Coordinates of N, CA, C and O in Angstrom, one line a residue:
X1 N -97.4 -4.5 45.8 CA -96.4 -5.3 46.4 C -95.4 -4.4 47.1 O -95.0 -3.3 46.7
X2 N -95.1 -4.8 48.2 CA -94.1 -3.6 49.1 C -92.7 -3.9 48.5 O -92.4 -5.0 48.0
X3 N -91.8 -2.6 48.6 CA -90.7 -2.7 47.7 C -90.1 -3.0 49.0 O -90.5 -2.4 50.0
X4 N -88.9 -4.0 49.0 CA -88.4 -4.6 50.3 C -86.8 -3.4 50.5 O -86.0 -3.5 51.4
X5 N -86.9 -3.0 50.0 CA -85.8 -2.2 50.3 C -86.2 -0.8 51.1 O -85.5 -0.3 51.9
X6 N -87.6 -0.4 50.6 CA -88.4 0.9 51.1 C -88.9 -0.2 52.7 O -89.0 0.5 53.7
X7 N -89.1 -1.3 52.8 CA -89.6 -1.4 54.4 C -88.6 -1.3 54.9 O -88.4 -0.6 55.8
X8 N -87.6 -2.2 54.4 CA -86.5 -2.2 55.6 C -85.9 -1.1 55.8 O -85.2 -1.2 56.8
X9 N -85.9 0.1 55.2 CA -85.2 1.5 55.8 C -86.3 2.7 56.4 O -85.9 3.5 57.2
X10 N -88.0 2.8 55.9 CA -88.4 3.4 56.1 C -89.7 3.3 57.0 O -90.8 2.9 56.7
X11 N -89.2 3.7 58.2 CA -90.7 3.6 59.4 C -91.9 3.8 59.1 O -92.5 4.9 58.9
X12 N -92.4 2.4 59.1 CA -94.1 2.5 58.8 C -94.8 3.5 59.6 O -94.4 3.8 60.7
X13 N -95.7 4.2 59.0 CA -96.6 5.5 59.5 C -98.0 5.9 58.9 O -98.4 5.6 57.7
X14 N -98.7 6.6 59.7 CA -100.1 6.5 58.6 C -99.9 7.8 58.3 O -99.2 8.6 58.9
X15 N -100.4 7.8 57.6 CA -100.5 9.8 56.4 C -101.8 9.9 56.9 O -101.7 10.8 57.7
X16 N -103.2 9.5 56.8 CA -104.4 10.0 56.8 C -105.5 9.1 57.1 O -105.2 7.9 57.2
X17 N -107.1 9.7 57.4 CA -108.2 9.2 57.4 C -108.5 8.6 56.1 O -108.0 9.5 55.3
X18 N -108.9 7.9 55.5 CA -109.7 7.6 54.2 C -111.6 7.6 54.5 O -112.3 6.7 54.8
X19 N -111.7 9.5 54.3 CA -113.4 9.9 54.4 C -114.0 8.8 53.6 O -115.1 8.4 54.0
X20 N -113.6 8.3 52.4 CA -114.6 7.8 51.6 C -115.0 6.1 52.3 O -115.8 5.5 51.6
X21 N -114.4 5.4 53.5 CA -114.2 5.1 54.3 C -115.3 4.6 55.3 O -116.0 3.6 55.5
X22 N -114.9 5.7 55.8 CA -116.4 6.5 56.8 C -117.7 6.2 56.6 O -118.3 6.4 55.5
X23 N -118.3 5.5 57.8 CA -119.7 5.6 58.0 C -120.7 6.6 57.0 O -120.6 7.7 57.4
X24 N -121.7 6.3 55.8 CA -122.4 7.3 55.6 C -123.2 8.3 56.1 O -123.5 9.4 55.5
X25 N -123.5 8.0 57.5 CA -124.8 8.2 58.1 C -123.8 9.4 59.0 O -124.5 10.2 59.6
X26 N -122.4 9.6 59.1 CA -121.7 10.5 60.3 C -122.5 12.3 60.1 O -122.6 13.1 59.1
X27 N -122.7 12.2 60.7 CA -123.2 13.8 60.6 C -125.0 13.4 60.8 O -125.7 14.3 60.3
X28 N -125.7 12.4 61.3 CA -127.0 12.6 61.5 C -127.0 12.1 62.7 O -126.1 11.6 63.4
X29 N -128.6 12.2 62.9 CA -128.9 11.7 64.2 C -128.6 10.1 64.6 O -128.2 9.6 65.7
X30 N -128.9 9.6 63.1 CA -129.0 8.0 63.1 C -127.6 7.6 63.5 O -127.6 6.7 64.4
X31 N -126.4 8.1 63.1 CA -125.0 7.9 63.3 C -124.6 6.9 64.3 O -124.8 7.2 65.5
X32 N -123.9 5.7 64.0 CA -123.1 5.3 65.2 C -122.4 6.1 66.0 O -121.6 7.0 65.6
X33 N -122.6 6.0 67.4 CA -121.3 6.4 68.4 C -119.8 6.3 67.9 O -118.9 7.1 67.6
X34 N -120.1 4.7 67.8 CA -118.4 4.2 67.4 C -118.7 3.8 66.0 O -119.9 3.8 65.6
X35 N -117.8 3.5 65.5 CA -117.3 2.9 64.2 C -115.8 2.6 63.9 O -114.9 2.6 64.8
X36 N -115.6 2.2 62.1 CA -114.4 1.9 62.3 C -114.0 3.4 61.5 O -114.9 4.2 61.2
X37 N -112.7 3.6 61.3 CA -112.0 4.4 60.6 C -110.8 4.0 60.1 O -110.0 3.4 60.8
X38 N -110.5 4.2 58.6 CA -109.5 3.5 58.2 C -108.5 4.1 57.7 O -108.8 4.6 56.6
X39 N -107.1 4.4 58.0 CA -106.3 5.3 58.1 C -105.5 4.7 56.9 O -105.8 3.5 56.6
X40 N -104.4 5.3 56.1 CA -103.5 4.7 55.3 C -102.2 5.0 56.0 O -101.8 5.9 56.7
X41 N -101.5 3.6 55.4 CA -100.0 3.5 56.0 C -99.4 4.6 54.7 O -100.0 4.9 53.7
X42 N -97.8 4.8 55.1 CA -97.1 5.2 54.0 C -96.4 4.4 52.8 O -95.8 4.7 51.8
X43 N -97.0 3.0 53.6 CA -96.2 2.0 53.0 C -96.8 0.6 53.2 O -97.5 0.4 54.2
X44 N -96.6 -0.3 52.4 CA -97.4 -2.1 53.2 C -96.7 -2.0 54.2 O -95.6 -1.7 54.1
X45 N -97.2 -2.4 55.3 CA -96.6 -3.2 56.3 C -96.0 -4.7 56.0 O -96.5 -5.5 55.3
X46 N -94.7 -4.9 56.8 CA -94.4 -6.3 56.5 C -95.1 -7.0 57.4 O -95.9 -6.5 58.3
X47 N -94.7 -8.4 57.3 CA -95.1 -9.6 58.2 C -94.9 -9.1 60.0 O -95.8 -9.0 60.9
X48 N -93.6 -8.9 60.0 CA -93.7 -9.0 61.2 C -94.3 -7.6 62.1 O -94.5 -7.4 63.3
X49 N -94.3 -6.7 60.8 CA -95.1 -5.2 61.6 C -96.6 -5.6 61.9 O -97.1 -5.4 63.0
X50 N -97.5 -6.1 60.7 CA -98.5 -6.6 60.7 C -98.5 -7.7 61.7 O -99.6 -8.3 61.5
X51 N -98.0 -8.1 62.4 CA -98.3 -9.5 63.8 C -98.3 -8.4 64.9 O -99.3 -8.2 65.6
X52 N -97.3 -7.8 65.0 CA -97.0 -6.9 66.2 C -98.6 -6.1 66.0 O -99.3 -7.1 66.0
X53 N -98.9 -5.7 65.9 CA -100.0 -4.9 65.1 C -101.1 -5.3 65.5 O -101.7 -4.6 66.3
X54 N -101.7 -6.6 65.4 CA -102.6 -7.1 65.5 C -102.4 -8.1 66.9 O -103.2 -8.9 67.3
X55 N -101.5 -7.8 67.3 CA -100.6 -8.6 68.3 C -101.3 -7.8 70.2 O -101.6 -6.6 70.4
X56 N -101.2 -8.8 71.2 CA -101.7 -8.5 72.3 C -101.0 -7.4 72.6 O -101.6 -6.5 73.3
X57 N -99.6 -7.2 72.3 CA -99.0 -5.8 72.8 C -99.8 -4.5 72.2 O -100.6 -3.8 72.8
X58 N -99.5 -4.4 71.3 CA -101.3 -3.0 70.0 C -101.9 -3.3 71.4 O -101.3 -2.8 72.4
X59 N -103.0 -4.0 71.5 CA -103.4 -3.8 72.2 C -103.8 -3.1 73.8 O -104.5 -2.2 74.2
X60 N -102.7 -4.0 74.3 CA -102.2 -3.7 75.9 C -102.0 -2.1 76.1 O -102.5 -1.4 77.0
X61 N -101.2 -1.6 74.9 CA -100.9 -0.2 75.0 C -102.0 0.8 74.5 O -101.9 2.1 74.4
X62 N -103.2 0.1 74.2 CA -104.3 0.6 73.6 C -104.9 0.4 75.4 O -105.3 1.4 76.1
X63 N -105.0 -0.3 75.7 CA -105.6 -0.1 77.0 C -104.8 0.7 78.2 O -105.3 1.2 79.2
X64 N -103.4 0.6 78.1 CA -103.2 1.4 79.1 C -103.2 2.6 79.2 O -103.0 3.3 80.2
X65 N -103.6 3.1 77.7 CA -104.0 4.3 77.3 C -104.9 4.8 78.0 O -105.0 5.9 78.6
X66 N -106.1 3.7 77.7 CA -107.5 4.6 77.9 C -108.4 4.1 77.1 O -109.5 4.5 77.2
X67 N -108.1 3.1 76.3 CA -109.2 3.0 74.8 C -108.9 1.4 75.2 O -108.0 0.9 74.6
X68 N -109.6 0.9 76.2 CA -109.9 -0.6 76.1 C -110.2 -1.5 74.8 O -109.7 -2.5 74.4
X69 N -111.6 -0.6 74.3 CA -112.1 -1.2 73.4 C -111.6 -1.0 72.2 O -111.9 -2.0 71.4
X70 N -110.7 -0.1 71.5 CA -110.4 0.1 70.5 C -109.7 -1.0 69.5 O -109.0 -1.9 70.0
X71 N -109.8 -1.0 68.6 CA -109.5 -2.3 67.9 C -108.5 -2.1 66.6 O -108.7 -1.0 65.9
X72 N -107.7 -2.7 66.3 CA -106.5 -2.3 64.9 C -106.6 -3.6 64.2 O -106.4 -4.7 64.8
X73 N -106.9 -3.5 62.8 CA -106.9 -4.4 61.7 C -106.0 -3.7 61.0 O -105.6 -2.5 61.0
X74 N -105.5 -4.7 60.3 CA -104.7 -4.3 59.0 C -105.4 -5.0 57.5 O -105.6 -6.3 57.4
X75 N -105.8 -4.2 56.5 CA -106.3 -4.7 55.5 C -105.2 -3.5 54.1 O -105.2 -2.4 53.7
X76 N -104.6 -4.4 53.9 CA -103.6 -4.1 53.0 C -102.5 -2.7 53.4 O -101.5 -2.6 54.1
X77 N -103.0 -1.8 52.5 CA -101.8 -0.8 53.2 C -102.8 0.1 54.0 O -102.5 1.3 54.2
X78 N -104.3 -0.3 54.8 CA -104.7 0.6 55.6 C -104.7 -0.1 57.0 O -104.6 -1.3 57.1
X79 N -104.8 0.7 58.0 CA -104.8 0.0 59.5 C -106.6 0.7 59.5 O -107.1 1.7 59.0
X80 N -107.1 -0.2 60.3 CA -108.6 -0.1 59.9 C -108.7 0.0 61.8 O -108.4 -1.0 62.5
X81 N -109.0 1.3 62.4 CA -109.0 1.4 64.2 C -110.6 1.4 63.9 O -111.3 1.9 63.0
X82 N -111.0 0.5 65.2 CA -112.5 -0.3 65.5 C -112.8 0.6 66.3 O -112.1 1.4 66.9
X83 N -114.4 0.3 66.6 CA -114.7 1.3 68.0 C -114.4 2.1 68.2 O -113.8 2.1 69.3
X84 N -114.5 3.0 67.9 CA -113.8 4.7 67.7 C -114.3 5.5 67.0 O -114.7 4.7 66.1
X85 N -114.6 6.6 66.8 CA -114.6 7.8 66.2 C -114.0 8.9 66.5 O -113.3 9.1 67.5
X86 N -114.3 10.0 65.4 CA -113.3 11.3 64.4 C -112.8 11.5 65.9 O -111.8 11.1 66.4
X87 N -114.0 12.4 66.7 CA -113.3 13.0 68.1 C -112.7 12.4 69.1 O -112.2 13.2 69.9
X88 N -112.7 11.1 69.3 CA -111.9 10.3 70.1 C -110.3 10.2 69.1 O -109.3 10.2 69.9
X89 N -109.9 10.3 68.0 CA -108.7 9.9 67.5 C -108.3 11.9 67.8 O -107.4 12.5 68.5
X90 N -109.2 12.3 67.1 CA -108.7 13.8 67.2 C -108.5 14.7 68.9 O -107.9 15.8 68.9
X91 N -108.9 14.2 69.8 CA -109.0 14.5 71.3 C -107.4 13.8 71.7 O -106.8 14.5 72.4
X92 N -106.5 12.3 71.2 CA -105.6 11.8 71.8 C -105.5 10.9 70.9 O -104.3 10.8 70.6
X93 N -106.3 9.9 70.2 CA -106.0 8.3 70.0 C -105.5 8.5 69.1 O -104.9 7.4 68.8
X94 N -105.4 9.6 68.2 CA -104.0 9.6 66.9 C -103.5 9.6 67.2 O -102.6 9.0 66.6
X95 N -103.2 10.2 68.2 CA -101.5 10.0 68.9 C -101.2 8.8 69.5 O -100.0 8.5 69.4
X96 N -101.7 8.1 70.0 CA -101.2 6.8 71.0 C -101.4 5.8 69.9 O -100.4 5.0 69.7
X97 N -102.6 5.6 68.9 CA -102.5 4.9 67.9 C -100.7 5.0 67.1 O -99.9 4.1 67.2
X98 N -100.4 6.0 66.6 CA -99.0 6.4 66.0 C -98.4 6.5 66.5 O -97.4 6.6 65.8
X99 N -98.0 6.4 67.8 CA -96.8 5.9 68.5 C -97.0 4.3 68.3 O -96.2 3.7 67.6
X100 N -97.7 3.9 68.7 CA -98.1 2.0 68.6 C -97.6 1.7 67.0 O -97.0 0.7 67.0
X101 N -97.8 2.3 65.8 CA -97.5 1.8 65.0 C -96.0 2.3 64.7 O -95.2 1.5 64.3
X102 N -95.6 3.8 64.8 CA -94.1 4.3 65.3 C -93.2 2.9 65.8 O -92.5 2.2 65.1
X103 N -93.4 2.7 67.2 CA -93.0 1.9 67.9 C -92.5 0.1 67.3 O -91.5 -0.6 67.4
X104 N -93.8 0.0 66.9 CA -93.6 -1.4 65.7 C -92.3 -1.3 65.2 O -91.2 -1.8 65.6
X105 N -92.7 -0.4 64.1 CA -91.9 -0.3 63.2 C -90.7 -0.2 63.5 O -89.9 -1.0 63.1
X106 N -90.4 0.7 64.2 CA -88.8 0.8 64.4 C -88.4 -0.6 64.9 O -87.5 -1.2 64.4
X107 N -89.1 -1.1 65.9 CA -88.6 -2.7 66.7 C -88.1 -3.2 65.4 O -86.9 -3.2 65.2
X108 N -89.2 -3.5 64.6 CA -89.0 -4.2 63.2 C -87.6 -3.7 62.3 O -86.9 -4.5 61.8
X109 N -87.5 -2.4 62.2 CA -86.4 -2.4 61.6 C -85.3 -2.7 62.1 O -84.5 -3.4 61.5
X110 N -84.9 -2.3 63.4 CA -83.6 -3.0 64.5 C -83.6 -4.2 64.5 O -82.6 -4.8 64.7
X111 N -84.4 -4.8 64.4 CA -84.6 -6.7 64.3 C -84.3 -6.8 63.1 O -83.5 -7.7 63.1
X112 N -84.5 -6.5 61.8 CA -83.5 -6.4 60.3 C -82.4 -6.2 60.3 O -81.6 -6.9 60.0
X113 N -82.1 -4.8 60.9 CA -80.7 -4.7 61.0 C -79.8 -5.2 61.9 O -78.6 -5.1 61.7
X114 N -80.3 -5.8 63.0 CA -79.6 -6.7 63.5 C -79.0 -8.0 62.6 O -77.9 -8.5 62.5
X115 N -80.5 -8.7 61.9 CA -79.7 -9.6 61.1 C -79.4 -9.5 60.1 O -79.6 -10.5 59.4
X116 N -78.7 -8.4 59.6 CA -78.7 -8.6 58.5 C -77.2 -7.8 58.9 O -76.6 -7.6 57.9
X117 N -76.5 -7.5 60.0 CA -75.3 -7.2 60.4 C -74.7 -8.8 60.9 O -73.6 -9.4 60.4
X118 N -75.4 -9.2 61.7 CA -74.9 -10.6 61.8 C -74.6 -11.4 60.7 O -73.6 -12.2 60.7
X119 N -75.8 -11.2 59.4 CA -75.2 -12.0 58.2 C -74.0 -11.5 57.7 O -73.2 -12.3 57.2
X120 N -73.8 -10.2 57.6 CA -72.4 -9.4 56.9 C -71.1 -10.1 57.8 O -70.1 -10.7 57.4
X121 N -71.5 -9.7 59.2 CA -70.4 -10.8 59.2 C -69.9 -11.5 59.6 O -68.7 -11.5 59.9
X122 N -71.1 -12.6 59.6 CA -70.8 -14.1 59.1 C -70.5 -14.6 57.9 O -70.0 -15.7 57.8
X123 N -70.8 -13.4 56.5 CA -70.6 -13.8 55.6 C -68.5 -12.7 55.4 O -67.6 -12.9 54.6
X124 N -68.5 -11.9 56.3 CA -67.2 -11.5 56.3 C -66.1 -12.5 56.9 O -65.0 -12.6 56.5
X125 N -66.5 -13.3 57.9 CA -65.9 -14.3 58.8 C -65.8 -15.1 58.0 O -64.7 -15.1 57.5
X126 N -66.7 -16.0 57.5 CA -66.5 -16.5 55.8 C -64.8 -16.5 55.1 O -63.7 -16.9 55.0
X127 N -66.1 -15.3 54.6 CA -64.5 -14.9 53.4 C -63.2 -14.6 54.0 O -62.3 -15.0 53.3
X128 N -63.0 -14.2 54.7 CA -61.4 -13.8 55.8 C -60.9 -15.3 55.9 O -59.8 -15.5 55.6
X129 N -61.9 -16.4 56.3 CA -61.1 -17.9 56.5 C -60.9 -18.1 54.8 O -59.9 -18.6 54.4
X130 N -61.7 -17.9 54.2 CA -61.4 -18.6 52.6 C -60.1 -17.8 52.3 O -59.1 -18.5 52.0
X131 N -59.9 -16.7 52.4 CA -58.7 -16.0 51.8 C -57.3 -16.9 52.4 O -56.2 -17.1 51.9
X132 N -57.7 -17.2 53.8 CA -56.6 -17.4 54.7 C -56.3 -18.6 54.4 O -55.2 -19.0 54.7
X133 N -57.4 -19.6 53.8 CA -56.7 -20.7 53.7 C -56.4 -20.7 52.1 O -55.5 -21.5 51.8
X134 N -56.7 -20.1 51.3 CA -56.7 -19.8 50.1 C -54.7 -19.2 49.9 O -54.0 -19.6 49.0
X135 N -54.5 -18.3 50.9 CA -53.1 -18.0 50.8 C -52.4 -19.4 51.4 O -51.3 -19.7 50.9
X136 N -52.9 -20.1 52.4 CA -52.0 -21.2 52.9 C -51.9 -22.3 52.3 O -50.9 -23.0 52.5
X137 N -53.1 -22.9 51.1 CA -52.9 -23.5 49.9 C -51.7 -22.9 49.3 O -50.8 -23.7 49.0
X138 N -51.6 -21.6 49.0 CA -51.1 -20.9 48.0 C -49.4 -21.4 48.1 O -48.6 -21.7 47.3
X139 N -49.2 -21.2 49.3 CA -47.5 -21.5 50.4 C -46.9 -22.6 50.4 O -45.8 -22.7 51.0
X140 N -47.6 -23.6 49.5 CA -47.2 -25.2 49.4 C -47.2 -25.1 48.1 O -47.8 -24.6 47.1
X141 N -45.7 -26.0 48.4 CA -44.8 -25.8 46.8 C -44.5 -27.6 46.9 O -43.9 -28.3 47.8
X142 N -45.1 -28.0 45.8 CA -44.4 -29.2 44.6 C -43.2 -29.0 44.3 O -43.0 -28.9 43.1
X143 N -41.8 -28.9 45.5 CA -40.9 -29.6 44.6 C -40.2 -30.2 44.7 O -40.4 -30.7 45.9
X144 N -38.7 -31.0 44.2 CA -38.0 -31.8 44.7 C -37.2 -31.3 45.2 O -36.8 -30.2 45.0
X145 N -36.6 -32.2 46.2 CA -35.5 -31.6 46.9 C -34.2 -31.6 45.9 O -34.1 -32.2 44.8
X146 N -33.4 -30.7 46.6 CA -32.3 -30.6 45.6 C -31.3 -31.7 45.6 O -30.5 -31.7 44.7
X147 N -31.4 -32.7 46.8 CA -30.5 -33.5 46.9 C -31.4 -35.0 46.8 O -32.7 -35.1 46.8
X148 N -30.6 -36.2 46.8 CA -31.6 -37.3 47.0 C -31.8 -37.5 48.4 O -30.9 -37.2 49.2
X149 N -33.0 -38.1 48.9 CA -34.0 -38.0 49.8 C -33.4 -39.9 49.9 O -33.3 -40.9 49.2
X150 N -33.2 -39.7 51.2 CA -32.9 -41.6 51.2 C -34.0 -41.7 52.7 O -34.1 -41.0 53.7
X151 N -34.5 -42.7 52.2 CA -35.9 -43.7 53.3 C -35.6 -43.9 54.5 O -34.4 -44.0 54.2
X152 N -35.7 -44.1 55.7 CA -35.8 -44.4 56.8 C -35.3 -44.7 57.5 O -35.7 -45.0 58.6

């Protein structure tokens, strides 16, 4: 389970390949060209990093790269890149891959902390009127006048 306090401060990123992962057959003749490769994040991804992710933008920037075909899945805390192999990620596509998921992530965290500044203070604007009418209750006094009060 992602600890929601580690997403919302700390930018999703991959640490590594996961070899065990990897096509058996890499290193023979038989070998796919392409395959997938499945990298680990530092962290789960949340909802909205995971949309962006899998989202036509991942993509777009995968193509204006250079890697039309390349493909990004997310299967728990790994990003799973399609159509690709070791020397295509190691030549550039770890790099443009990790900016693309860099990029997410920060979006994602400034869209948290935006609302969650707006809720502080909305919930400060709140409390400032509660105090304010709380002291203006406070200012009204129950009592009799000192003299008699005659009607109309």
């Amino acid at each position: 389970m992602t600890n929601r306090s580690e997403a919302a401060t700390t930018p999703l990123a991959l640490t590594s390949v996961v070899a065990s992962g990897l096509p058996s057959e890499l290193g023979t003749p038989s070998a796919a060209k392409y395959y997938e490769v499945p990298a680990v994040f530092n962290r789960r991804p949340d909802a909205v990093e995971m949309a962006a992710l899998r989202g036509a933008d991942g993509h777009a920037q995968l193509v204006t790269a250079g890697y039309p075909d390349v493909t990004l899945e997310i299967q728990d805390r790994r990003l799973v890149i399609g159509h690709t192999n070791l020397p295509q990620l190691e030549r550039g596509l770890a790099t443009v891959v990790a900016t693309i998921v860099d990029t997410v992530s920060r979006a994602a965290l400034l869209d948290r902390e935006r609302v969650r500044d707006a809720a502080r203070a909305d919930f400060d604007d709140r409390a400032a009127r509660a105090r304010e009418v709380t002291r203006a209750a406070e200012r009204i006094r129950f009592e009799p006048a000192p003299y008699p009060v005659r009607a109309g």
